[in-house]
PDB file of C-alpha atoms and ligand atoms in Angstrom:
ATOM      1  CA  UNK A 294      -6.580  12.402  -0.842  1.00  0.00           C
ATOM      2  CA  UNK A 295      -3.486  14.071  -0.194  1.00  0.00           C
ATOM      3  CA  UNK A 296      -0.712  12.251  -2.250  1.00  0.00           C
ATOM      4  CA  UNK A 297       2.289  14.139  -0.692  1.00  0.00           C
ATOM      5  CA  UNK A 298       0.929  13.311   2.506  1.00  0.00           C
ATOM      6  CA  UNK A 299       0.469  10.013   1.480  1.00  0.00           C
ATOM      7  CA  UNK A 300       4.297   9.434   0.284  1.00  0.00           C
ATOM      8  CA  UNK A 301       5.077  10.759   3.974  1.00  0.00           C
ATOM      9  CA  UNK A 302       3.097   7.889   5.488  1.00  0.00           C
ATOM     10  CA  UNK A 303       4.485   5.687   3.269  1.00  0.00           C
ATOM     11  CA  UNK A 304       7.894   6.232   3.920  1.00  0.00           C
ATOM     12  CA  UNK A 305       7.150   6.258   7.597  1.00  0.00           C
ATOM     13  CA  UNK A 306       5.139   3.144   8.340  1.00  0.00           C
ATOM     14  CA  UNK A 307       5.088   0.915   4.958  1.00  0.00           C
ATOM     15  CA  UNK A 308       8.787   1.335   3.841  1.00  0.00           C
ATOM     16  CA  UNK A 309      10.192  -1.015   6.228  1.00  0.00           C
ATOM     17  CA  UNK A 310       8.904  -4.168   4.871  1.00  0.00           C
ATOM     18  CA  UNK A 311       7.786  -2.455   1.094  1.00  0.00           C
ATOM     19  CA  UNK A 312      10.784  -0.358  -0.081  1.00  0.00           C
ATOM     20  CA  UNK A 313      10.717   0.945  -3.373  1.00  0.00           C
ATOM     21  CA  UNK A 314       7.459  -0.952  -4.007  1.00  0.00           C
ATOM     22  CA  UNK A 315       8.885  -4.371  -3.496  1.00  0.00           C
ATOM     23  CA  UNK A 316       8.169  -6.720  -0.109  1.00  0.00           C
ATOM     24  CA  UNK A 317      10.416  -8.045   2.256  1.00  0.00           C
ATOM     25  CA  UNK A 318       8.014 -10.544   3.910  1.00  0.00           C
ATOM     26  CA  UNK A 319       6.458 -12.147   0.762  1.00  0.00           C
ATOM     27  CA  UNK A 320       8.545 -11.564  -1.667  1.00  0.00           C
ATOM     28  CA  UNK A 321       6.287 -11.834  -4.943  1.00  0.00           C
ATOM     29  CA  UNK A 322       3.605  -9.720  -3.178  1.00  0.00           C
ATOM     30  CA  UNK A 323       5.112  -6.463  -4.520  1.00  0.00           C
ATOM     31  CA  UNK A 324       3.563  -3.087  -4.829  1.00  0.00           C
ATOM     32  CA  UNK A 325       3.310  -3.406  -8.798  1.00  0.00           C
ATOM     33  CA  UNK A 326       0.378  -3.283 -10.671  1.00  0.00           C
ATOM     34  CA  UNK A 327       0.277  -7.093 -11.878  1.00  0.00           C
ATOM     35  CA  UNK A 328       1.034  -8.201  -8.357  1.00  0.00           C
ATOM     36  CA  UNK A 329      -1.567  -6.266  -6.878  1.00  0.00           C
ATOM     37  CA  UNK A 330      -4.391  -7.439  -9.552  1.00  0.00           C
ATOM     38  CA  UNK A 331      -3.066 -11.073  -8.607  1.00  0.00           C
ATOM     39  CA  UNK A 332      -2.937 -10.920  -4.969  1.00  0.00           C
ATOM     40  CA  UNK A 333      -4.605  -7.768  -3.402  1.00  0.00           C
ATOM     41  CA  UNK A 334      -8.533  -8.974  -2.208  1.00  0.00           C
ATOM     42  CA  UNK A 335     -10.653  -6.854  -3.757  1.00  0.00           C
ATOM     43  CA  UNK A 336      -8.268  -6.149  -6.936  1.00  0.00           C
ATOM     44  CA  UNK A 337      -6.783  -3.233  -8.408  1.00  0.00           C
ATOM     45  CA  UNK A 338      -8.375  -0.117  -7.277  1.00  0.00           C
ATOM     46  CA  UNK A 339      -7.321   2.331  -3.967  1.00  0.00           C
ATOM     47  CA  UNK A 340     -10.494   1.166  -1.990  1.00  0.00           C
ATOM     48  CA  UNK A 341      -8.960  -2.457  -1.777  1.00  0.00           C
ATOM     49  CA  UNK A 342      -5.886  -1.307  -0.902  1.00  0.00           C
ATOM     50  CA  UNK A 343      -7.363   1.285   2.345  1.00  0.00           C
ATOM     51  CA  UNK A 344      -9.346  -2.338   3.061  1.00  0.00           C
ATOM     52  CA  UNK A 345      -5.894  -3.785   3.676  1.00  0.00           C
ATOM     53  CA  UNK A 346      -3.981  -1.107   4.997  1.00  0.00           C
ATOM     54  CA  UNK A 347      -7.431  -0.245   7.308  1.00  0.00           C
ATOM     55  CA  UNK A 348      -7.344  -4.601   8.482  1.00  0.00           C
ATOM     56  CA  UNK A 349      -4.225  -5.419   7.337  1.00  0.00           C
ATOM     57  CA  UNK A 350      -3.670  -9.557   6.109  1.00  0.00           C
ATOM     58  CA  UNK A 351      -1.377 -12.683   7.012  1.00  0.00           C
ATOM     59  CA  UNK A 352       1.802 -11.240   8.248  1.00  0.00           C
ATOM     60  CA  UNK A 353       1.335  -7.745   7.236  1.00  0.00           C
ATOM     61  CA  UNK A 354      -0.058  -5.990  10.296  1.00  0.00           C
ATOM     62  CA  UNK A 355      -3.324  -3.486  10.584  1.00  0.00           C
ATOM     63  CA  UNK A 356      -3.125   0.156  10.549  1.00  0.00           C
ATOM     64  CA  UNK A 357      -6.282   1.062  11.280  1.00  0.00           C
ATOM     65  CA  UNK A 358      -5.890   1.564  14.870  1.00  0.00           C
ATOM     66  CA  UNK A 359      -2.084   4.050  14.252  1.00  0.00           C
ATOM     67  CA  UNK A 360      -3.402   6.019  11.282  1.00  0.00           C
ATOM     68  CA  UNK A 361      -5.881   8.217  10.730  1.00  0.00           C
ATOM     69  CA  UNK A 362      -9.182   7.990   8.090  1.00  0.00           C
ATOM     70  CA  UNK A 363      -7.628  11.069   6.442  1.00  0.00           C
ATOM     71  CA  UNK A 364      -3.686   9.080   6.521  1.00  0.00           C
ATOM     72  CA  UNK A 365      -5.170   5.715   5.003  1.00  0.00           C
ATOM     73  CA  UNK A 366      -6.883   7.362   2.059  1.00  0.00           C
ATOM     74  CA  UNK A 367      -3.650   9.277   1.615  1.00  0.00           C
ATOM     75  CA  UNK A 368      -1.328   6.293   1.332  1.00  0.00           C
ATOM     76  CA  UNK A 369      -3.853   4.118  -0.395  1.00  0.00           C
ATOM     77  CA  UNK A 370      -3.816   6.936  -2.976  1.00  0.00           C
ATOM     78  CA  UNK A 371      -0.165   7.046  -3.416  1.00  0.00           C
ATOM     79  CA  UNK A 372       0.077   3.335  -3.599  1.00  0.00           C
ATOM     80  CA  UNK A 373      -2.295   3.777  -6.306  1.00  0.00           C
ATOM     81  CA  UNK A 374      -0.472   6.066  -8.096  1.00  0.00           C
ATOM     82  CA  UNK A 375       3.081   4.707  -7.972  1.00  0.00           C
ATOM     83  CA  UNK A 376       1.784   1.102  -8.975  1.00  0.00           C
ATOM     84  CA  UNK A 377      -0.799   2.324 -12.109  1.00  0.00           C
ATOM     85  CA  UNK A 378       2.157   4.716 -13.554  1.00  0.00           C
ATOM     86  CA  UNK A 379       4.993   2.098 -13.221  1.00  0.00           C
ATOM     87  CA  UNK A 380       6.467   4.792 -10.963  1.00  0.00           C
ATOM     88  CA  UNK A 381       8.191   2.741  -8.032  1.00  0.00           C
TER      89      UNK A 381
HETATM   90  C1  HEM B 652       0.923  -6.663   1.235  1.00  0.00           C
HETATM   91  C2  HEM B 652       0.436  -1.846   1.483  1.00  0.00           C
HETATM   92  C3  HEM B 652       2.936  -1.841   5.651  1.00  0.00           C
HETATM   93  C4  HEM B 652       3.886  -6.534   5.066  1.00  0.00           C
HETATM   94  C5  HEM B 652       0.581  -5.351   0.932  1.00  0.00           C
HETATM   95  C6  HEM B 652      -0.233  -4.946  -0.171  1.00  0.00           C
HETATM   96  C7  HEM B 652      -0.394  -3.606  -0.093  1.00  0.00           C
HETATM   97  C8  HEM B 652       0.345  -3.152   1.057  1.00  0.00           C
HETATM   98  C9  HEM B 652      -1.186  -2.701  -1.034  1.00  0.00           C
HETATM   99  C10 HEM B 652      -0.800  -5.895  -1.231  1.00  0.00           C
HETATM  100  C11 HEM B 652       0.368  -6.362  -2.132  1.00  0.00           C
HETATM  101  C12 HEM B 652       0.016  -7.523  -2.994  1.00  0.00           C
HETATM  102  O1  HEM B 652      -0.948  -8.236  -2.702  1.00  0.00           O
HETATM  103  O2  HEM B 652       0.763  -7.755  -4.007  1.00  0.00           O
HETATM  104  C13 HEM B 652       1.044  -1.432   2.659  1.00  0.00           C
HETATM  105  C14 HEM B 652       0.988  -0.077   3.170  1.00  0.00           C
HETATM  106  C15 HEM B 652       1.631  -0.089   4.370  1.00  0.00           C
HETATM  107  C16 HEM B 652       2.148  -1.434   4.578  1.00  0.00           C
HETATM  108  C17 HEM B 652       0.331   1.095   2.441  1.00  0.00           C
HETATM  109  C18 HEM B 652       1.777   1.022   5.385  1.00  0.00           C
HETATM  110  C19 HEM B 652       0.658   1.679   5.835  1.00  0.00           C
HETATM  111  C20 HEM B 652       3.495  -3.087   5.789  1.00  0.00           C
HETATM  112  C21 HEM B 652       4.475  -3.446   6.806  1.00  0.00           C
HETATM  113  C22 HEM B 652       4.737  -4.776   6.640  1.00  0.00           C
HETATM  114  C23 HEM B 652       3.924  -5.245   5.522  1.00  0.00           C
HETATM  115  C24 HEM B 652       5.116  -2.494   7.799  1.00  0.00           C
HETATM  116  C25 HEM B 652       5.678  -5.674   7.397  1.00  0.00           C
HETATM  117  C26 HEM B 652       5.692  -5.655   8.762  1.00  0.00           C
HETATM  118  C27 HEM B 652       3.085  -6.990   4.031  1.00  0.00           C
HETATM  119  C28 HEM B 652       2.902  -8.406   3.697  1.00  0.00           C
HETATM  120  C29 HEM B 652       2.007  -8.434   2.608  1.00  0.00           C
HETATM  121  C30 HEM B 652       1.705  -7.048   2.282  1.00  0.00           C
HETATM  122  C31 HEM B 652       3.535  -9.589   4.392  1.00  0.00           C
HETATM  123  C32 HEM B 652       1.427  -9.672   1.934  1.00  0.00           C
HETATM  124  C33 HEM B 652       0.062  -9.953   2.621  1.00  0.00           C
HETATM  125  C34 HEM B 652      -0.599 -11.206   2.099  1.00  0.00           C
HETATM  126  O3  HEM B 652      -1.193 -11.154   1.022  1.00  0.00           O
HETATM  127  O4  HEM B 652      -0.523 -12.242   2.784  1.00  0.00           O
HETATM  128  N1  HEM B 652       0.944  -4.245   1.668  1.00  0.00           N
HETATM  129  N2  HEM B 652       1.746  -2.221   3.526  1.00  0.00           N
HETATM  130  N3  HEM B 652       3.191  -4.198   5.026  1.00  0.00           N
HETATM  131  N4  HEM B 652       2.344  -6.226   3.176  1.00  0.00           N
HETATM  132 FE1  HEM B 652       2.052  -4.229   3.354  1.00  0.00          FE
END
């Protein structure tokens, strides 16, 4: 997966409610590591997070139908990557 595509997609569609990692909605359901092993179905790993971003869950809404295969994978990736290096 393309991570600098991924960081575009994020900042395009996921920033609005998840700047800098955090979450405007549900506020303890950040983009950090220990949140996502809490809370994420599926736990920490990028194909649980393309399930959500591909179905979406509770009030965050599905992508699957406004991004591509190629721009979930990409995202999920970056997500990844931000949350497993402490990087957000
Ligand atoms: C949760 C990613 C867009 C609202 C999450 C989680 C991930 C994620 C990985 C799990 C966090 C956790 O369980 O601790 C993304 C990505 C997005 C995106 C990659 C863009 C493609 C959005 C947007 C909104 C939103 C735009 C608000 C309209 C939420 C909410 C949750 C959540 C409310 C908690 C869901 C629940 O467990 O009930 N998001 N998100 N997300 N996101 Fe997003």
């Amino acid at each position: 997966a393309d991570l600098f595509v991924g960081e575009e997609i994020f900042n395009a569609n996921c920033a609005a409610c998840h700047t800098g990692g955090q979450n405007s909605v549900q506020l303890e359901k950040t983009l950090d590591k220990a949140a996502l092993e809490q809370y994420l179905t599926g736990g920490f790993n990028i194909e649980a997070i393309e399930t959500q971003v591909e179905n979406g869950k509770g009030a965050m809404p599905a992508w699957g139908g406004r991004l591509s295969e190629e721009e979930i994978q990409g995202v999920a990736a970056y997500v990844f990557k931000q949350a497993d290096g402490n990087l957000w």
